Coordinates of N, CA and C in Angstrom, one line a residue:
X1 N 126.3 131.8 78.4 CA 125.9 131.2 79.7 C 126.7 129.9 79.9
X2 N 126.6 129.3 81.1 CA 127.4 128.2 81.5 C 127.1 127.0 80.5
X3 N 125.9 126.8 80.1 CA 125.6 125.6 79.3 C 126.3 125.7 77.9
X4 N 126.3 126.9 77.3 CA 127.0 127.1 76.1 C 128.5 127.0 76.2
X5 N 129.0 127.5 77.3 CA 130.5 127.4 77.5 C 130.9 126.0 77.7
X6 N 130.1 125.2 78.4 CA 130.4 123.8 78.5 C 130.5 123.1 77.2
X7 N 129.6 123.5 76.2 CA 129.7 122.9 74.9 C 130.9 123.3 74.2
X8 N 131.3 124.6 74.3 CA 132.6 125.1 73.7 C 133.8 124.2 74.2
X9 N 133.8 124.0 75.5 CA 134.9 123.3 76.1 C 134.9 121.8 75.6
X10 N 133.8 121.2 75.4 CA 133.7 119.9 74.9 C 134.2 119.8 73.5
X11 N 133.8 120.9 72.7 CA 134.3 120.9 71.3 C 135.8 121.1 71.2
X12 N 136.3 121.9 72.1 CA 137.8 122.0 72.1 C 138.4 120.7 72.4
X13 N 138.0 120.0 73.5 CA 138.5 118.7 73.9 C 138.4 117.6 72.8
X14 N 137.3 117.7 72.0 CA 137.1 116.7 71.0 C 138.2 116.8 69.9
X15 N 138.8 118.0 69.8 CA 139.9 118.2 68.8 C 141.2 117.7 69.3
X16 N 141.3 117.3 70.5 CA 142.6 116.8 71.1 C 143.7 117.7 70.8
X17 N 143.6 119.0 71.2 CA 144.7 120.0 70.9 C 146.0 119.7 71.7
X18 N 147.1 120.0 71.0 CA 148.4 120.0 71.7 C 148.5 121.3 72.6
X19 N 148.1 122.4 72.0 CA 148.2 123.7 72.6 C 146.9 124.4 72.4
X20 N 146.5 125.1 73.5 CA 145.2 125.9 73.4 C 145.6 127.4 73.7
X21 N 145.1 128.3 72.8 CA 145.3 129.7 72.9 C 144.0 130.4 73.2
X22 N 144.1 131.3 74.1 CA 142.9 132.2 74.4 C 143.4 133.7 74.2
X23 N 142.8 134.4 73.2 CA 143.3 135.7 72.9 C 142.4 136.9 73.5
X24 N 141.9 136.7 74.7 CA 141.4 137.8 75.4 C 139.9 138.0 75.4
X25 N 139.4 138.7 76.4 CA 138.0 139.1 76.6 C 137.2 137.9 77.2
X26 N 137.5 137.6 78.4 CA 136.7 136.6 79.2 C 135.4 137.2 79.6
X27 N 135.4 138.6 79.8 CA 134.3 139.3 80.4 C 133.7 140.2 79.4
X28 N 132.4 140.4 79.6 CA 131.6 141.4 78.8 C 131.7 142.7 79.6
X29 N 131.7 143.8 78.9 CA 131.8 145.1 79.6 C 130.6 145.4 80.5
X30 N 129.5 144.7 80.3 CA 128.3 144.9 81.2 C 128.3 144.0 82.4
X31 N 129.3 143.1 82.5 CA 129.3 142.0 83.5 C 129.6 142.6 84.9
X32 N 128.8 142.2 85.8 CA 129.1 142.5 87.2 C 129.7 141.2 87.8
X33 N 131.0 141.2 88.0 CA 131.7 140.0 88.5 C 131.4 139.7 90.0
X34 N 131.0 138.5 90.3 CA 130.9 138.1 91.7 C 131.5 136.7 91.9
X35 N 131.5 136.3 93.1 CA 132.2 135.0 93.5 C 131.6 133.9 92.8
X36 N 130.3 133.9 92.5 CA 129.6 132.8 91.9 C 130.0 132.6 90.5
X37 N 129.9 133.7 89.7 CA 130.3 133.5 88.3 C 131.8 133.3 88.1
X38 N 132.6 133.9 89.0 CA 134.1 133.6 88.9 C 134.3 132.1 89.1
X39 N 133.6 131.5 90.1 CA 133.8 130.1 90.4 C 133.2 129.2 89.2
X40 N 132.1 129.7 88.7 CA 131.6 128.9 87.5 C 132.6 128.9 86.3
X41 N 133.2 130.1 86.1 CA 134.2 130.1 85.0 C 135.4 129.1 85.4
X42 N 135.8 129.2 86.6 CA 136.9 128.3 86.9 C 136.5 126.8 86.8
X43 N 135.4 126.4 87.2 CA 134.9 125.1 87.1 C 134.9 124.6 85.7
X44 N 134.4 125.4 84.8 CA 134.2 125.0 83.4 C 135.6 125.1 82.6
X45 N 136.3 126.2 82.8 CA 137.6 126.3 82.1 C 138.6 125.3 82.5
X46 N 138.5 124.8 83.7 CA 139.4 123.8 84.2 C 139.3 122.5 83.5
X47 N 138.2 122.3 82.7 CA 138.0 121.1 82.0 C 138.7 121.1 80.6
X48 N 139.2 122.3 80.2 CA 139.9 122.3 78.9 C 141.2 121.5 79.0
X49 N 141.4 120.6 78.0 CA 142.5 119.7 78.0 C 143.5 120.1 76.9
X50 N 144.8 120.1 77.1 CA 145.8 120.3 76.1 C 146.9 119.4 76.4
X51 N 147.5 118.8 75.4 CA 148.6 117.8 75.6 C 149.8 118.5 76.3
X52 N 150.1 119.7 75.8 CA 151.4 120.4 76.3 C 151.2 121.7 77.0
X53 N 150.5 122.7 76.4 CA 150.5 124.0 77.0 C 149.1 124.6 76.8
X54 N 148.8 125.6 77.6 CA 147.6 126.4 77.5 C 148.0 127.9 77.8
X55 N 147.7 128.8 76.8 CA 148.1 130.2 77.0 C 146.9 131.1 76.9
X56 N 147.0 132.2 77.7 CA 146.0 133.2 77.6 C 146.6 134.6 77.6
X57 N 146.0 135.5 77.0 CA 146.4 136.9 77.1 C 145.2 137.8 77.5
X58 N 145.4 139.0 77.9 CA 144.4 139.9 78.4 C 143.8 140.8 77.4
X59 N 142.4 140.8 77.3 CA 141.7 141.6 76.3 C 141.3 142.9 77.0
X60 N 140.8 143.8 76.2 CA 140.5 145.2 76.7 C 139.3 145.1 77.8
X61 N 138.4 144.2 77.6 CA 137.3 144.1 78.5 C 137.7 143.4 79.8
X62 N 138.8 142.7 79.8 CA 139.3 142.0 81.0 C 139.8 142.9 82.0
X63 N 140.0 144.2 81.6 CA 140.5 145.2 82.6 C 139.3 145.7 83.5
X64 N 138.1 145.2 83.3 CA 137.1 145.3 84.3 C 137.6 144.9 85.6
X65 N 138.3 143.8 85.6 CA 138.9 143.3 86.8 C 140.1 142.4 86.4
X66 N 141.3 143.0 86.2 CA 142.5 142.3 85.8 C 142.9 141.2 86.8
X67 N 142.7 141.6 88.1 CA 143.1 140.6 89.1 C 142.3 139.3 89.0
X68 N 141.0 139.5 88.8 CA 140.1 138.4 88.6 C 140.5 137.5 87.4
X69 N 140.8 138.2 86.3 CA 141.2 137.5 85.1 C 142.5 136.7 85.4
X70 N 143.5 137.3 86.0 CA 144.7 136.5 86.3 C 144.4 135.3 87.2
X71 N 143.6 135.5 88.2 CA 143.2 134.5 89.2 C 142.5 133.3 88.5
X72 N 141.5 133.7 87.6 CA 140.7 132.6 87.0 C 141.6 131.8 86.0
X73 N 142.3 132.4 85.1 CA 143.1 131.7 84.1 C 144.3 131.0 84.7
X74 N 145.0 131.6 85.6 CA 146.1 130.9 86.2 C 145.7 129.7 87.1
X75 N 144.5 129.8 87.7 CA 144.0 128.7 88.5 C 143.6 127.5 87.7
X76 N 143.3 127.7 86.4 CA 143.0 126.6 85.5 C 144.1 126.2 84.6
X77 N 145.3 126.5 85.1 CA 146.6 126.0 84.4 C 146.9 126.6 83.1
X78 N 146.4 127.8 82.8 CA 146.8 128.6 81.6 C 148.0 129.5 82.0
X79 N 149.0 129.6 81.1 CA 150.1 130.5 81.3 C 149.6 131.8 80.7
X80 N 149.5 132.8 81.6 CA 149.1 134.2 81.1 C 150.3 134.9 80.7
X81 N 150.3 135.2 79.4 CA 151.5 136.0 78.8 C 151.2 137.5 78.9
X82 N 151.7 138.0 80.0 CA 151.4 139.4 80.4 C 152.6 140.3 80.0
X83 N 152.7 140.6 78.7 CA 153.9 141.2 78.1 C 155.1 140.4 78.4
X84 N 154.9 139.1 78.2 CA 156.0 138.1 78.5 C 156.0 137.1 77.4
X85 N 157.0 136.1 77.5 CA 157.0 135.0 76.5 C 157.3 133.7 77.2
X86 N 157.1 132.6 76.5 CA 157.3 131.3 77.0 C 157.9 130.5 75.9
X87 N 158.9 129.6 76.3 CA 159.6 128.8 75.3 C 159.1 127.4 75.4
X88 N 158.8 126.8 74.2 CA 158.2 125.5 74.2 C 159.0 124.6 73.2
X89 N 159.6 123.5 73.7 CA 160.3 122.5 72.8 C 159.4 121.3 72.5
X90 N 159.5 120.9 71.3 CA 158.7 119.8 70.9 C 159.5 118.8 70.0
X91 N 159.9 117.7 70.5 CA 160.6 116.6 69.8 C 161.8 117.2 69.1
X92 N 162.6 118.0 69.7 CA 163.8 118.5 69.1 C 164.4 119.7 69.7
X93 N 165.5 120.2 69.2 CA 166.2 121.3 69.8 C 165.7 122.7 69.4
X94 N 164.8 122.7 68.4 CA 164.3 124.0 67.9 C 163.0 124.4 68.6
X95 N 163.0 125.5 69.3 CA 161.8 125.8 70.1 C 160.8 126.6 69.3
X96 N 159.6 126.6 69.9 CA 158.6 127.7 69.5 C 158.6 128.7 70.7
X97 N 158.5 129.9 70.3 CA 158.5 131.0 71.3 C 157.1 131.6 71.2
X98 N 156.3 131.5 72.3 CA 155.0 132.2 72.4 C 155.2 133.5 73.1
X99 N 154.8 134.6 72.4 CA 154.9 135.9 73.0 C 153.5 136.5 73.1
X100 N 153.2 137.1 74.3 CA 151.9 137.7 74.5 C 152.0 139.1 75.0
X101 N 151.2 140.0 74.4 CA 151.2 141.4 74.8 C 149.8 141.7 75.2
X102 N 149.7 142.7 76.1 CA 148.4 143.1 76.6 C 147.7 144.1 75.7
X103 N 146.5 144.5 76.0 CA 145.6 145.2 75.2 C 146.2 146.6 74.7
X104 N 146.1 146.8 73.4 CA 146.5 148.1 72.8 C 145.5 149.1 73.2
X105 N 144.2 148.8 73.2 CA 143.2 149.8 73.5 C 143.3 150.3 75.0
X106 N 143.8 149.5 75.9 CA 144.0 149.9 77.2 C 145.4 150.5 77.5
X107 N 146.2 150.6 76.4 CA 147.5 151.2 76.5 C 148.4 150.4 77.5
X108 N 148.2 149.1 77.6 CA 148.9 148.3 78.5 C 149.9 147.4 77.7
X109 N 150.0 147.7 76.4 CA 150.9 146.8 75.5 C 152.3 147.3 75.6
X110 N 153.2 146.4 75.8 CA 154.7 146.7 75.8 C 155.4 145.7 74.9
X111 N 155.6 146.1 73.7 CA 156.2 145.2 72.7 C 157.6 144.9 73.0
X112 N 158.4 145.9 73.3 CA 159.8 145.8 73.6 C 160.0 144.9 74.8
X113 N 159.2 145.0 75.9 CA 159.4 144.2 77.0 C 159.1 142.8 76.7
X114 N 158.0 142.5 76.0 CA 157.7 141.1 75.7 C 158.7 140.5 74.8
X115 N 159.4 141.2 74.0 CA 160.3 140.7 73.0 C 161.8 140.7 73.5
X116 N 162.0 140.8 74.8 CA 163.4 140.7 75.3 C 163.8 139.3 75.4
X117 N 164.1 138.7 74.3 CA 164.4 137.3 74.2 C 165.8 137.0 74.5
X118 N 166.1 135.9 75.2 CA 167.4 135.4 75.4 C 168.1 135.1 74.0
X119 N 169.4 135.3 74.0 CA 170.2 135.3 72.7 C 169.9 134.0 72.0
X120 N 169.9 132.8 72.7 CA 169.8 131.5 72.0 C 168.4 131.3 71.4
X121 N 167.4 132.1 71.7 CA 166.1 131.8 71.1 C 165.7 133.0 70.1
X122 N 166.6 133.9 69.9 CA 166.2 135.1 69.1 C 165.8 134.7 67.6
X123 N 166.4 133.6 67.1 CA 166.1 133.2 65.8 C 165.0 132.1 65.7
X124 N 164.4 131.8 66.8 CA 163.4 130.7 66.9 C 162.1 131.2 66.2
X125 N 161.2 130.2 65.9 CA 159.9 130.5 65.3 C 159.1 131.2 66.4
X126 N 158.6 132.4 66.1 CA 157.9 133.2 67.1 C 156.4 133.3 66.8
X127 N 155.6 133.0 67.8 CA 154.1 133.1 67.7 C 153.7 134.1 68.6
X128 N 153.0 135.2 68.1 CA 152.7 136.4 68.9 C 151.2 136.4 69.1
X129 N 150.8 136.6 70.4 CA 149.4 136.7 70.8 C 149.1 138.1 71.2
X130 N 148.0 138.7 70.6 CA 147.6 140.0 71.0 C 146.1 140.0 70.8
X131 N 145.4 140.7 71.7 CA 143.9 140.7 71.6 C 143.5 141.5 70.3
X132 N 144.0 142.6 70.1 CA 143.6 143.4 68.9 C 144.5 143.1 67.7
X133 N 143.9 142.9 66.5 CA 144.7 142.6 65.3 C 145.5 143.7 64.9
X134 N 145.3 144.9 65.3 CA 146.1 146.1 64.9 C 147.5 146.0 65.4
X135 N 147.8 144.9 66.2 CA 149.2 144.7 66.6 C 150.1 144.5 65.4
X136 N 149.6 144.0 64.3 CA 150.5 143.8 63.1 C 151.0 145.1 62.6
X137 N 150.2 146.2 62.7 CA 150.7 147.5 62.3 C 151.7 148.1 63.3
X138 N 151.5 147.8 64.6 CA 152.4 148.3 65.6 C 153.8 147.6 65.4
X139 N 153.8 146.3 65.2 CA 155.0 145.6 65.0 C 155.7 146.0 63.7
X140 N 155.0 146.4 62.7 CA 155.6 146.8 61.4 C 156.4 148.1 61.6
X141 N 156.0 148.9 62.6 CA 156.7 150.1 62.9 C 158.1 149.8 63.6
X142 N 158.3 148.6 64.0 CA 159.5 148.2 64.7 C 160.3 147.3 63.8
X143 N 161.4 146.8 64.4 CA 162.2 145.8 63.6 C 161.8 144.4 64.0
X144 N 160.7 144.2 64.8 CA 160.3 142.9 65.3 C 159.3 142.3 64.3
X145 N 159.6 141.1 63.9 CA 158.8 140.4 62.8 C 158.5 138.9 63.3
X146 N 157.5 138.7 64.1 CA 157.1 137.4 64.4 C 156.7 136.6 63.2
X147 N 156.8 135.3 63.2 CA 156.4 134.5 62.1 C 154.9 134.4 62.0
X148 N 154.2 134.4 63.1 CA 152.8 134.1 63.2 C 152.1 135.0 64.3
X149 N 151.0 135.5 64.0 CA 150.2 136.3 65.0 C 148.8 135.7 65.1
X150 N 148.3 135.5 66.3 CA 146.9 135.2 66.6 C 146.3 136.3 67.3
X151 N 145.1 136.7 66.9 CA 144.4 137.8 67.5 C 142.9 137.5 67.5
X152 N 142.1 138.4 68.1 CA 140.7 138.3 68.2 C 140.0 139.7 68.2
X153 N 139.2 140.0 69.2 CA 138.6 141.3 69.4 C 137.5 141.7 68.5
X154 N 137.7 141.6 67.2 CA 136.9 142.3 66.2 C 135.5 141.6 66.0
X155 N 135.4 140.3 66.2 CA 134.1 139.6 66.1 C 133.6 139.6 64.6
X156 N 134.4 140.2 63.7 CA 134.0 140.4 62.3 C 132.9 141.5 62.2
X157 N 131.8 141.3 62.9 CA 130.7 142.2 62.9 C 129.5 141.4 63.3
X158 N 128.7 141.8 64.2 CA 127.6 141.0 64.8 C 126.7 140.5 63.7
X159 N 126.5 141.3 62.7 CA 125.5 140.9 61.6 C 126.3 140.8 60.3
X160 N 126.1 139.7 59.6 CA 126.7 139.6 58.2 C 125.6 139.6 57.2
X161 N 125.4 140.7 56.5 CA 124.3 140.8 55.5 C 124.9 140.4 54.1
X162 N 124.2 139.6 53.3 CA 124.6 139.3 52.0 C 124.7 140.6 51.2
X163 N 125.7 140.7 50.4 CA 126.1 141.8 49.5 C 126.6 143.0 50.4
X164 N 125.9 143.4 51.4 CA 126.3 144.6 52.2 C 127.5 144.2 53.0
X165 N 127.6 143.0 53.6 CA 128.8 142.7 54.4 C 128.5 142.8 55.9
X166 N 129.5 142.9 56.7 CA 129.4 142.9 58.2 C 128.9 144.3 58.7
X167 N 128.0 144.2 59.6 CA 127.4 145.4 60.3 C 127.7 145.2 61.8
X168 N 127.5 146.3 62.6 CA 127.7 146.4 64.0 C 129.1 145.9 64.3
X169 N 130.1 146.6 63.7 CA 131.5 146.2 64.0 C 132.0 147.0 65.2
X170 N 133.0 146.4 65.9 CA 133.7 147.0 66.9 C 134.4 148.3 66.4
X171 N 134.6 149.3 67.2 CA 135.3 150.5 66.8 C 136.8 150.2 66.5
X172 N 137.2 150.8 65.4 CA 138.7 150.8 65.2 C 139.2 149.5 64.5
X173 N 138.2 148.6 64.0 CA 138.7 147.4 63.4 C 138.2 147.2 62.0
X174 N 137.8 148.3 61.3 CA 137.2 148.2 60.0 C 138.1 147.4 59.0
X175 N 139.5 147.5 59.2 CA 140.4 146.9 58.3 C 140.6 145.4 58.6
X176 N 140.0 144.9 59.6 CA 140.2 143.5 60.1 C 138.9 142.7 60.2
X177 N 138.2 142.7 59.2 CA 136.9 141.9 59.2 C 137.1 140.6 58.5
X178 N 138.3 140.2 58.1 CA 138.6 138.9 57.5 C 139.2 138.0 58.5
X179 N 139.8 137.0 58.0 CA 140.4 136.0 58.9 C 141.9 136.0 58.8
X180 N 142.4 136.2 57.5 CA 143.9 136.0 57.3 C 144.5 137.3 56.7
X181 N 145.6 137.7 57.3 CA 146.3 138.9 56.8 C 147.8 138.5 56.8
X182 N 148.5 139.3 55.9 CA 150.0 139.1 55.8 C 150.6 140.4 55.7
X183 N 151.7 140.6 56.4 CA 152.4 141.9 56.4 C 153.9 141.5 56.4
X184 N 154.6 141.8 55.2 CA 156.0 141.4 55.0 C 156.1 139.9 55.3
X185 N 156.9 139.5 56.3 CA 157.1 138.0 56.5 C 156.2 137.5 57.6
X186 N 155.3 138.3 58.1 CA 154.4 137.9 59.2 C 153.0 137.5 58.7
X187 N 152.5 136.3 59.2 CA 151.2 135.9 58.9 C 150.3 136.2 60.1
X188 N 149.1 136.5 59.9 CA 148.2 136.8 61.1 C 146.8 136.1 60.8
X189 N 146.3 135.4 61.8 CA 145.0 134.9 61.8 C 144.1 135.5 62.9
X190 N 142.9 135.9 62.5 CA 142.1 136.6 63.5 C 140.8 135.8 63.7
X191 N 140.5 135.4 64.9 CA 139.3 134.7 65.2 C 138.1 135.6 65.4
X192 N 137.0 135.2 64.9 CA 135.8 136.0 65.1 C 135.1 135.7 66.4
X193 N 135.7 134.8 67.1 CA 135.3 134.6 68.5 C 134.0 134.0 68.8
X194 N 133.6 134.1 70.1 CA 132.4 133.4 70.6 C 131.4 134.4 71.1
X195 N 131.7 135.6 71.4 CA 130.8 136.5 72.1 C 130.1 137.5 71.3
X196 N 129.6 138.5 72.0 CA 128.9 139.6 71.4 C 129.4 140.9 72.1
X197 N 128.9 142.0 71.7 CA 129.1 143.3 72.5 C 127.9 144.2 72.2
X198 N 127.6 145.0 73.2 CA 126.5 146.0 73.1 C 125.1 145.2 72.9
X199 N 125.0 144.4 71.8 CA 123.8 143.7 71.6 C 124.1 142.2 71.6
X200 N 123.2 141.5 72.2 CA 123.4 140.0 72.4 C 122.8 139.3 71.1
X201 N 123.4 139.6 70.0 CA 123.0 138.9 68.7 C 124.2 138.6 67.9
X202 N 124.1 137.5 67.1 CA 125.0 137.2 66.0 C 124.2 136.7 64.9
X203 N 124.3 137.2 63.7 CA 123.4 136.8 62.5 C 124.3 136.5 61.3
X204 N 124.3 135.3 60.8 CA 125.2 134.8 59.8 C 126.6 135.0 60.1
X205 N 126.9 135.0 61.3 CA 128.3 135.1 61.8 C 128.4 134.2 63.0
X206 N 128.4 132.9 62.9 CA 128.3 132.0 64.0 C 129.5 132.1 64.9
X207 N 129.4 132.0 66.2 CA 130.5 131.9 67.1 C 131.5 130.7 66.6
X208 N 132.8 130.9 66.9 CA 133.7 129.9 66.4 C 134.9 129.8 67.3
X209 N 135.5 128.5 67.2 CA 136.8 128.3 67.7 C 137.6 127.9 66.5
X210 N 138.9 128.0 66.5 CA 139.7 127.8 65.4 C 140.8 126.7 65.6
X211 N 141.0 125.8 64.7 CA 142.0 124.8 64.8 C 143.1 125.1 63.7
X212 N 144.4 125.1 64.1 CA 145.5 125.3 63.2 C 146.5 124.2 63.4
X213 N 147.1 123.8 62.3 CA 148.2 122.8 62.3 C 149.5 123.4 61.8
X214 N 150.5 123.2 62.6 CA 151.8 123.7 62.2 C 152.6 122.6 61.6
X215 N 153.3 122.8 60.5 CA 154.1 121.8 59.8 C 155.5 122.3 59.7
X216 N 156.5 121.4 59.9 CA 157.9 121.8 59.7 C 158.3 121.2 58.3
X217 N 158.9 122.1 57.5 CA 159.3 121.7 56.2 C 160.8 121.6 56.1

């Protein structure tokens, strides 16, 4: 609800982030979008502060109304990576390249299109955003190897039972109920997110935002 989302935004701002990433699913599949809740989202999300950049990608549930998704996030100054990339320079000539692909579940994902990088940035440090963590398997089938992937979708499982583990998992994500994965030279971090699905519960799996620091060695 709006009150909880306000708290999330405040927690993000308290971290003083340089860059904010949103890896999809603004909407719940049961949501009936109307002008009031669209405007509420805009009002709250517009308060997210980042020193340099804010990026968003489209999750499978956002296809309830893709146009509304684009309107909301672009109106609050997020760059929506819609099978596209953006180049970011920070205190030097070596860029970070942020690449974003659309939902695999919705078959809207175009890896080759998103990765059509200009020659001068092909060797840059690449950060790939995709809603579903299974993107790491799709990339492994190609010659494309980003340095870092951020994903979401899976929520780990709505219920985390001692000894038994996570229950009420999203379909097709049984291999991705952890946080960190590595495939060849690519590292991937998967957020367990803020929301729910089907059932409005989370037990021993608190909603979360994630803070990462990048270091140059």
